Coordinates of C-alpha atoms and ligand atoms in Angstrom, one line a residue:
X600 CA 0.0 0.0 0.0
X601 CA 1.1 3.8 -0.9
X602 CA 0.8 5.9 1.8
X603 CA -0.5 9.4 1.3
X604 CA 2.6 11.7 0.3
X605 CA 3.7 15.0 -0.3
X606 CA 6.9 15.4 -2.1
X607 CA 8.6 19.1 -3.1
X608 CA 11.9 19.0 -5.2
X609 CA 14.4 21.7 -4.0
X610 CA 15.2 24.3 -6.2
X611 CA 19.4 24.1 -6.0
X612 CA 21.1 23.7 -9.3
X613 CA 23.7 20.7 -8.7
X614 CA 26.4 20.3 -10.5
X615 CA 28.6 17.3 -10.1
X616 CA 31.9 15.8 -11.5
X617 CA 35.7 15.7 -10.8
X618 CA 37.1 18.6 -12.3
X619 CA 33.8 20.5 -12.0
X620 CA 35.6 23.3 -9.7
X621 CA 36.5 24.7 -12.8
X622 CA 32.6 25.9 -13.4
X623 CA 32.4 28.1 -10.3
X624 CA 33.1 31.0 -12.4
X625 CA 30.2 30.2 -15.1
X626 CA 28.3 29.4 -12.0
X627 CA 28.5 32.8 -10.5
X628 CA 27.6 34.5 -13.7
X629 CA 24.7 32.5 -14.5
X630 CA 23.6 33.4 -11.4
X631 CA 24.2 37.1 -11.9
X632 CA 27.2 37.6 -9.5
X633 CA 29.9 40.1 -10.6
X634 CA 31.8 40.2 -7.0
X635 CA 30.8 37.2 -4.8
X636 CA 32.8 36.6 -1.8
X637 CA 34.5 33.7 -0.9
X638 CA 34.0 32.2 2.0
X639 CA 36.1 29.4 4.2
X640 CA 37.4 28.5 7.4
X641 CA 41.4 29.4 8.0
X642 CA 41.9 25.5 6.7
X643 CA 40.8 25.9 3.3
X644 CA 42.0 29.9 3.6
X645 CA 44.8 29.3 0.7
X646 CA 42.4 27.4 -1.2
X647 CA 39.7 30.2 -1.4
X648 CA 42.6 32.6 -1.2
X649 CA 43.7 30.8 -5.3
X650 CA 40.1 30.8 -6.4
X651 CA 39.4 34.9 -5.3
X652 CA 42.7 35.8 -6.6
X653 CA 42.1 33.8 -10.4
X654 CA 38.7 35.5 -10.6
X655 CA 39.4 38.9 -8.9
X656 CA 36.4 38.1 -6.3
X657 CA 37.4 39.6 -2.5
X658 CA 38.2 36.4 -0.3
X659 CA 38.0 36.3 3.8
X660 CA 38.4 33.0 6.2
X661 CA 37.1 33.5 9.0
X662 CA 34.1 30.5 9.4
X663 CA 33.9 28.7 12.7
X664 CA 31.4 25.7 13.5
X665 CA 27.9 26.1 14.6
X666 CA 28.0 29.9 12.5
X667 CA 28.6 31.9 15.8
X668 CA 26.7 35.1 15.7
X669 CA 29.5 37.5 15.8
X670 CA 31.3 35.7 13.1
X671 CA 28.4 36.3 10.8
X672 CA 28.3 40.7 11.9
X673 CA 32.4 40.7 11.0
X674 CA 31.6 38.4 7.8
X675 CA 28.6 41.0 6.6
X676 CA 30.7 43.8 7.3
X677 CA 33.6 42.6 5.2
X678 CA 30.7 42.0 3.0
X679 CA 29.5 45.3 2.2
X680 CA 32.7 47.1 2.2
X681 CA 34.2 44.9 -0.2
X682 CA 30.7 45.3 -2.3
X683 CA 30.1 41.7 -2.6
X684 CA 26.9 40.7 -4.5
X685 CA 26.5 37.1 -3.5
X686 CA 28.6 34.3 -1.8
X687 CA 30.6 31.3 -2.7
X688 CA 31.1 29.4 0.2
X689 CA 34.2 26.7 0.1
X690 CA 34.4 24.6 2.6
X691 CA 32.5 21.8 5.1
X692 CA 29.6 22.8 6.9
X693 CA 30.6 25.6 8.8
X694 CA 31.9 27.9 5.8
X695 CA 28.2 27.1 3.7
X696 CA 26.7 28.1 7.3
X697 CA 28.2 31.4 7.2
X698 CA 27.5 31.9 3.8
X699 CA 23.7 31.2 4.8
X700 CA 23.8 33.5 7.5
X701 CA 24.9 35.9 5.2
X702 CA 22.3 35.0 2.6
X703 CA 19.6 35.3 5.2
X704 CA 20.6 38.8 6.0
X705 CA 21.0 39.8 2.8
X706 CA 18.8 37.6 0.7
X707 CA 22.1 37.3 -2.1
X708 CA 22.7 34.3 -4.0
X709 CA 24.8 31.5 -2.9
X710 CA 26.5 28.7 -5.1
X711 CA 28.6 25.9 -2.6
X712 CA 31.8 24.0 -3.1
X713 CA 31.2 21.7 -0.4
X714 CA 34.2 19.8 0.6
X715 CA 32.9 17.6 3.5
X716 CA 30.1 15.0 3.7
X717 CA 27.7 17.4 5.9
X718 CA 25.0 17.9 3.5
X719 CA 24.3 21.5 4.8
X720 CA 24.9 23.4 0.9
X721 CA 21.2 21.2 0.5
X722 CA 19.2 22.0 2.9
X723 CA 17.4 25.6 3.9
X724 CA 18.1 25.0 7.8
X725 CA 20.8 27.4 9.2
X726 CA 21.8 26.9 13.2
X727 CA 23.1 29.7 14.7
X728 CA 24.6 30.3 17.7
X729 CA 24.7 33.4 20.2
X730 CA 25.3 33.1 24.2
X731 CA 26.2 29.9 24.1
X732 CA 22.8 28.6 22.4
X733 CA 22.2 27.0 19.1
X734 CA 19.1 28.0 17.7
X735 CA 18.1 26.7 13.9
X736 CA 15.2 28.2 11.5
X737 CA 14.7 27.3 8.3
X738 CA 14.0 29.8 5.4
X739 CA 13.3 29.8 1.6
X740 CA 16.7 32.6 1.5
X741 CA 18.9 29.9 3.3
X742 CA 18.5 27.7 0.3
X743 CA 21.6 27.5 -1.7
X744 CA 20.9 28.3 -5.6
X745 CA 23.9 26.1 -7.0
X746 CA 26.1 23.7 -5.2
X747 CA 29.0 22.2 -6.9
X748 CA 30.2 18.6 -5.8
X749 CA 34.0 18.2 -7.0
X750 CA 35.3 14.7 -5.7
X751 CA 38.3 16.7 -5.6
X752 CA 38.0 19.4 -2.8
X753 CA 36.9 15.9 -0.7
X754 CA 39.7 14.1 -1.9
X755 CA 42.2 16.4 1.1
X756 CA 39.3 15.1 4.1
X757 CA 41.8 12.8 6.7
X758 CA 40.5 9.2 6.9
X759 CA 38.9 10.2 10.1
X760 CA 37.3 12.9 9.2
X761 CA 36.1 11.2 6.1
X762 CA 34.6 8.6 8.2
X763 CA 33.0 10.7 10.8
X764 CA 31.4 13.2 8.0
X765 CA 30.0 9.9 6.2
X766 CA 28.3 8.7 9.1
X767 CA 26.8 12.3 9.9
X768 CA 25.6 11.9 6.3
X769 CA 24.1 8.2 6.9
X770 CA 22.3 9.9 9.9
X771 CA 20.3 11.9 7.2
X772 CA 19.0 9.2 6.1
X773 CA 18.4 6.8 8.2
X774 CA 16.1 9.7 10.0
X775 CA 14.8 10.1 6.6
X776 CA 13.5 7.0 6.1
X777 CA 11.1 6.9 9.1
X778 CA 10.4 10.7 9.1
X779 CA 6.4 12.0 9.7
X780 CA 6.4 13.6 6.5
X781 CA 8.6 10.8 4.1
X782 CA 7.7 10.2 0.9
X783 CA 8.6 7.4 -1.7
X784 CA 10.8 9.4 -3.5
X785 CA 12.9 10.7 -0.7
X786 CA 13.4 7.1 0.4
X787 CA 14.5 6.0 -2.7
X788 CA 17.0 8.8 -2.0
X789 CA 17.8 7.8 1.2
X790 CA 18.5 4.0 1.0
X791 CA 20.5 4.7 -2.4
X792 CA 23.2 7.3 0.1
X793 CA 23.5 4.7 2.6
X794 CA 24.4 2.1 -0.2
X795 CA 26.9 4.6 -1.9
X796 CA 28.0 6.0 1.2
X797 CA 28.5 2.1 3.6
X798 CA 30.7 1.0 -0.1
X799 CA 32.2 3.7 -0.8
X800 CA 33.4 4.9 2.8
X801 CA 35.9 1.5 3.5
X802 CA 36.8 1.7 0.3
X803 CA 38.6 5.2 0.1
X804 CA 36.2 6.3 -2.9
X805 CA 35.5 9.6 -2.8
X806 CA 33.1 10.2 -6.0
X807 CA 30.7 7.3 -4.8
X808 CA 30.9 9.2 -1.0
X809 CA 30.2 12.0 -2.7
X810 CA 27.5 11.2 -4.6
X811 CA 26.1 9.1 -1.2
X812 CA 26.8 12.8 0.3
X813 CA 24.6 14.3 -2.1
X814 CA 21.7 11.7 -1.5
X815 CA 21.6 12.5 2.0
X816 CA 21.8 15.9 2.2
X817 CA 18.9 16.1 -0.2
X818 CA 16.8 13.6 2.7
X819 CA 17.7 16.3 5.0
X820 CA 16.6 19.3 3.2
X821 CA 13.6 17.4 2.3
X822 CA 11.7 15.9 5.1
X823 CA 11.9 16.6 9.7
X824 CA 14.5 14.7 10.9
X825 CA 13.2 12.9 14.7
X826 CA 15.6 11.8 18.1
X827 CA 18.8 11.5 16.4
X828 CA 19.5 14.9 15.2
X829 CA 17.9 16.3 18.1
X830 CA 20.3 14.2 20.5
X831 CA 22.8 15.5 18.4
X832 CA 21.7 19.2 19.0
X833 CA 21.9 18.6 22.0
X834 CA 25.0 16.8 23.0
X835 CA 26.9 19.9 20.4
X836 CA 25.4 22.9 21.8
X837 CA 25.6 22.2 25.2
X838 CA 28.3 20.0 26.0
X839 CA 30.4 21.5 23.0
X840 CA 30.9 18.0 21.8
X841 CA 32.7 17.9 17.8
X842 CA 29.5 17.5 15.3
X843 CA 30.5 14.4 12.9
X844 CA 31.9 12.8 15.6
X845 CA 29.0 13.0 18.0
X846 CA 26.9 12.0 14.8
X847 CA 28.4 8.9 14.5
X848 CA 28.3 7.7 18.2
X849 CA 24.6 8.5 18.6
X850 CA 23.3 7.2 15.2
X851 CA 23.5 3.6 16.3
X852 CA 21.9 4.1 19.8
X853 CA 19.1 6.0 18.2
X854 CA 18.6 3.3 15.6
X855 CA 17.9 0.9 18.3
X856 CA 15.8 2.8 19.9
X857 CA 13.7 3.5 17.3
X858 CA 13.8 -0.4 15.6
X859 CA 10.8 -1.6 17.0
X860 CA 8.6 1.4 16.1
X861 CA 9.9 1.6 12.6
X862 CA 10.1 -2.0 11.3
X863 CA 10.4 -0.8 7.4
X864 CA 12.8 2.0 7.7
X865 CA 15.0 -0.7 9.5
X866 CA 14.6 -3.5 6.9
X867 CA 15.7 -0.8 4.2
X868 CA 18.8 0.3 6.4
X869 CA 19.7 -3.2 7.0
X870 CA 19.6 -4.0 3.3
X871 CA 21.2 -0.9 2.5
X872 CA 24.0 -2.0 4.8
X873 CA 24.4 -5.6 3.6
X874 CA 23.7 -6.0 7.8
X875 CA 21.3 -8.1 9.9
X876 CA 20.2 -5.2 11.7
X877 CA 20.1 -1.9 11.1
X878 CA 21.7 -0.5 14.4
X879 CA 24.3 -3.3 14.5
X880 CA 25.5 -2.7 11.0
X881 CA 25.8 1.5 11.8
X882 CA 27.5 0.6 14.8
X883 CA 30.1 -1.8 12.8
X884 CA 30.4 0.4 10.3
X885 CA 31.8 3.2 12.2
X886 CA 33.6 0.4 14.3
X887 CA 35.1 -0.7 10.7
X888 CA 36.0 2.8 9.7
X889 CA 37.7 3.1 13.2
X890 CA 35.7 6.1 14.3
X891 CA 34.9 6.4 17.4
X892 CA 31.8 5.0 19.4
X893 CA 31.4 5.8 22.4
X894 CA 30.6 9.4 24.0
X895 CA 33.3 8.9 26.5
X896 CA 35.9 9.0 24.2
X897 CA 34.7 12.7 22.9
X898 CA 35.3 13.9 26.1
X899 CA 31.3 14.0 27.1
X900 CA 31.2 14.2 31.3
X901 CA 29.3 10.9 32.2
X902 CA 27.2 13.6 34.9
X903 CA 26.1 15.1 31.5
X904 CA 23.8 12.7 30.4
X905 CA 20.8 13.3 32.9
X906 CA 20.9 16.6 31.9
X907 CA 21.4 16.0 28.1
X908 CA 18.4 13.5 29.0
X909 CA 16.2 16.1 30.1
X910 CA 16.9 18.4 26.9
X911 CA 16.1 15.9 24.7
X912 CA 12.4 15.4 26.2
X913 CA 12.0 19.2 27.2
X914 CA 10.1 19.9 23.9
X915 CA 8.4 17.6 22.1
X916 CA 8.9 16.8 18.4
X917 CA 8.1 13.7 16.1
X918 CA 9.6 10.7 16.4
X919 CA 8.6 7.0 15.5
X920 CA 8.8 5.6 19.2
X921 CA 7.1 8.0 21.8
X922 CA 10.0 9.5 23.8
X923 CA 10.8 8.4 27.2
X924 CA 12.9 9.6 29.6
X925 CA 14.4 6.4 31.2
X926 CA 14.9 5.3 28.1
X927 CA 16.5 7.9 26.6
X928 CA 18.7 8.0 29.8
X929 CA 19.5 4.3 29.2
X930 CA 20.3 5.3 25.3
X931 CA 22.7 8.2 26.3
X932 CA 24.5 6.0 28.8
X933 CA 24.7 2.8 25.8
X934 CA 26.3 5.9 23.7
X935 CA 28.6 6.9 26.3
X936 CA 29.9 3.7 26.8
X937 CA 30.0 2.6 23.1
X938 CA 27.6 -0.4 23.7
X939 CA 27.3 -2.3 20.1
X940 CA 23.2 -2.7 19.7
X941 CA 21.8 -6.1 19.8
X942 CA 21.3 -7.5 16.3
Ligands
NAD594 P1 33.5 21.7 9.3 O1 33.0 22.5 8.1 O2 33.6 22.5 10.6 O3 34.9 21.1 9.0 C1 35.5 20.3 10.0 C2 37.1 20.5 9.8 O4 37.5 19.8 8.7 C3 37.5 21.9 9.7 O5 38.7 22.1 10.5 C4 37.7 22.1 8.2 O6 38.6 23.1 8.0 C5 38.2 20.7 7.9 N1 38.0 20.3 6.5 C6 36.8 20.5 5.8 N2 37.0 20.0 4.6 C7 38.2 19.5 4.4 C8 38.9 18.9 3.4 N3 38.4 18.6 2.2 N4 40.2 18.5 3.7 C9 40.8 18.8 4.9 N5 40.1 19.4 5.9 C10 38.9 19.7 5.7 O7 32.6 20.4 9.6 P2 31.3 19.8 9.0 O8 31.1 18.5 9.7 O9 31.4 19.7 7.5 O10 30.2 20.8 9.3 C11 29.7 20.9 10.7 C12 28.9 22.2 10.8 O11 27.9 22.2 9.8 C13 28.2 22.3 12.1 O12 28.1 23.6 12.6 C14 26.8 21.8 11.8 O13 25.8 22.2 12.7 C15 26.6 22.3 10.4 N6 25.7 21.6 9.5 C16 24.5 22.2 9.2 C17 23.6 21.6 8.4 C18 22.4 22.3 7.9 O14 21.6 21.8 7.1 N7 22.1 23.5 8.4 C19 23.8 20.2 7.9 C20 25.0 19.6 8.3 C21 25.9 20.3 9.1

């Protein structure tokens, strides 16, 4: 049977290909752009520094993760003194946030050369972050008009890094596939990215993670994401644990929790993952990749987790299996000490 659906294609232009950096420049005219500024964090600062300087577009580096507030005011000021029309934001998620704090503001194009698995340059959600709180809206201006995937700019990513980013892709979705408001479509989407992604991941191949990439940030622009994410939220903002990292440690535990009230998401994660389980198989994936999995090892305080607990059931929001706070409590502690989920 077909459930009821609604499904809405995102507007972003995506181009994809190795070599395809080469189009920014055609990108940024097609969109209109005579001076867009580039955008990255002080990592990829002599990359964006190459691409201003070829085109004569005004570069500045100054991105930091979860798009801090005053980052953004020193960003748009550079911004409109330098006369910028538009932004090209290089980088993982945290230089395409900035340039979608800066789009918000000023409502100017943006075209992405995303060179992490994060999925952000797809999606219209921006989190911000002032006084130590992260707060995330979504907005039709956040919406990236082109993004360019070039296996190349992922090609630098550590094996690590590479591994954690992957699974914070997965993590898309997996949430995608038992979200309130999924559709067939998006699903399709979402069990394709975990297949690309679980091959291509081991395997060093950077195109197929790319393209998995791709996949999954299109389920998360799409459709809510549920627990997962907002565990995620959670243990980042408030505990200042890294993003990818803390992705990939919860994913598993969340999984579980979720199995018994979403039996067909789990069959399609399990088949997606060549796994008997769905939980099991993220959790030896990771394991495989040698990221990490367990909280402990991120440095989370073990007298965290009531309170991280309590966040997560302080507003309610959708979520397959009704959210309860022993449970959650027992989820969070499985997390922190890297429990592998029965298969
Ligand atoms: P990131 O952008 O902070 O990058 C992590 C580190 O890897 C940085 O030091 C960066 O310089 C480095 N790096 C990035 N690409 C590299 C490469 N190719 N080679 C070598 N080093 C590289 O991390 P991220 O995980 O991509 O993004 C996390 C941020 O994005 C968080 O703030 C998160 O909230 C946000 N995010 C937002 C959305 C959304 O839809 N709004 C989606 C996903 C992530």
């Amino acid at each position: 049977m077909i459930q009821p659906f609604i499904y809405q294609a995102l507007p972003t232009r995506v181009i994809f290909g190795r070599g395809k950096q080469q189009a920014v420049k055609a990108g940024a005219e097609r969109l209109g752009l005579k001076r867009p500024l580039v955008i990255t964090g002080k990592q990829q600062s002599a990359l964006g520094k190459a691409l201003a300087a070829q085109n004569g577009w005004p570069h500045w580096d100054g991105a930091k993760m979860h798009t801090p507030v005053d980052v953004t005011d020193t960003a748009l000021a550079v911004f409109k003194s330098e006369g910028a029309d538009g932004v090209i934001a290089l980088g993982g998620g945290s230089a395409i946030g900035l340039g979608k704090a800066i789009a918000l503001r000023t409502d100017c194009a943006q075209l992405c050369l995303p060179t992490t698995f994060a999925g952000s340059e797809m999606t219209n959600i921006l989190g911000e972050t002032a006084a130590g709180t992260k707060t995330t809206k979504r907005d039709a201006k956040i919406q990236p008009e082109t993004v360019i995937y070039d296996p190349d700019l992922v090609g630098t990513l550590p094996p690590l890094m590479a591994a954690t980013s992957g699974m914070n892709a997965i993590a898309h979705a997996v949430e995608g596939l038992y979200a309130v408001d999924g559709n067939p479509i998006i699903a399709l989407m979402a069990e394709e990215g975990i297949v690309a992604l679980a091959a291509a991941l081991p395997a060093g191949d950077t195109e197929k993670a790319l393209y998995g990439a791709w996949l999954c940030g299109t389920v998360l622009g799409s459709v809510s994401m549920a627990l997962h994410h907002k565990l995620c939220h959670v243990l980042g903002g408030t505990f200042n644990l890294p993003h990818s990292e803390t992705h990939t440690v919860v994913l598993p535990q969340a999984t579980a929790y979720n199995a018994s009230a979403a039996p067909d998401a789990m069959l399609r994660i399990a088949r997606a993952l060549n796994a008997k389980s769905a939980a099991a198989g993220l959790f030896d994936l990771a394991k495989n990749l040698n990221a990490p999995t367990s909280l402990k090892e991120l440095g989370m305080p073990e007298d965290g987790l009531d309170k991280a607990a309590d966040m997560a059931v302080a507003a309610p929001y959708p979520n397959p299996k009704p959210l309860e706070r022993a449970a959650l409590r027992q989820l969070l502690q499985n997390a922190y000490d890297g429990r592998r989920p029965a298969e």
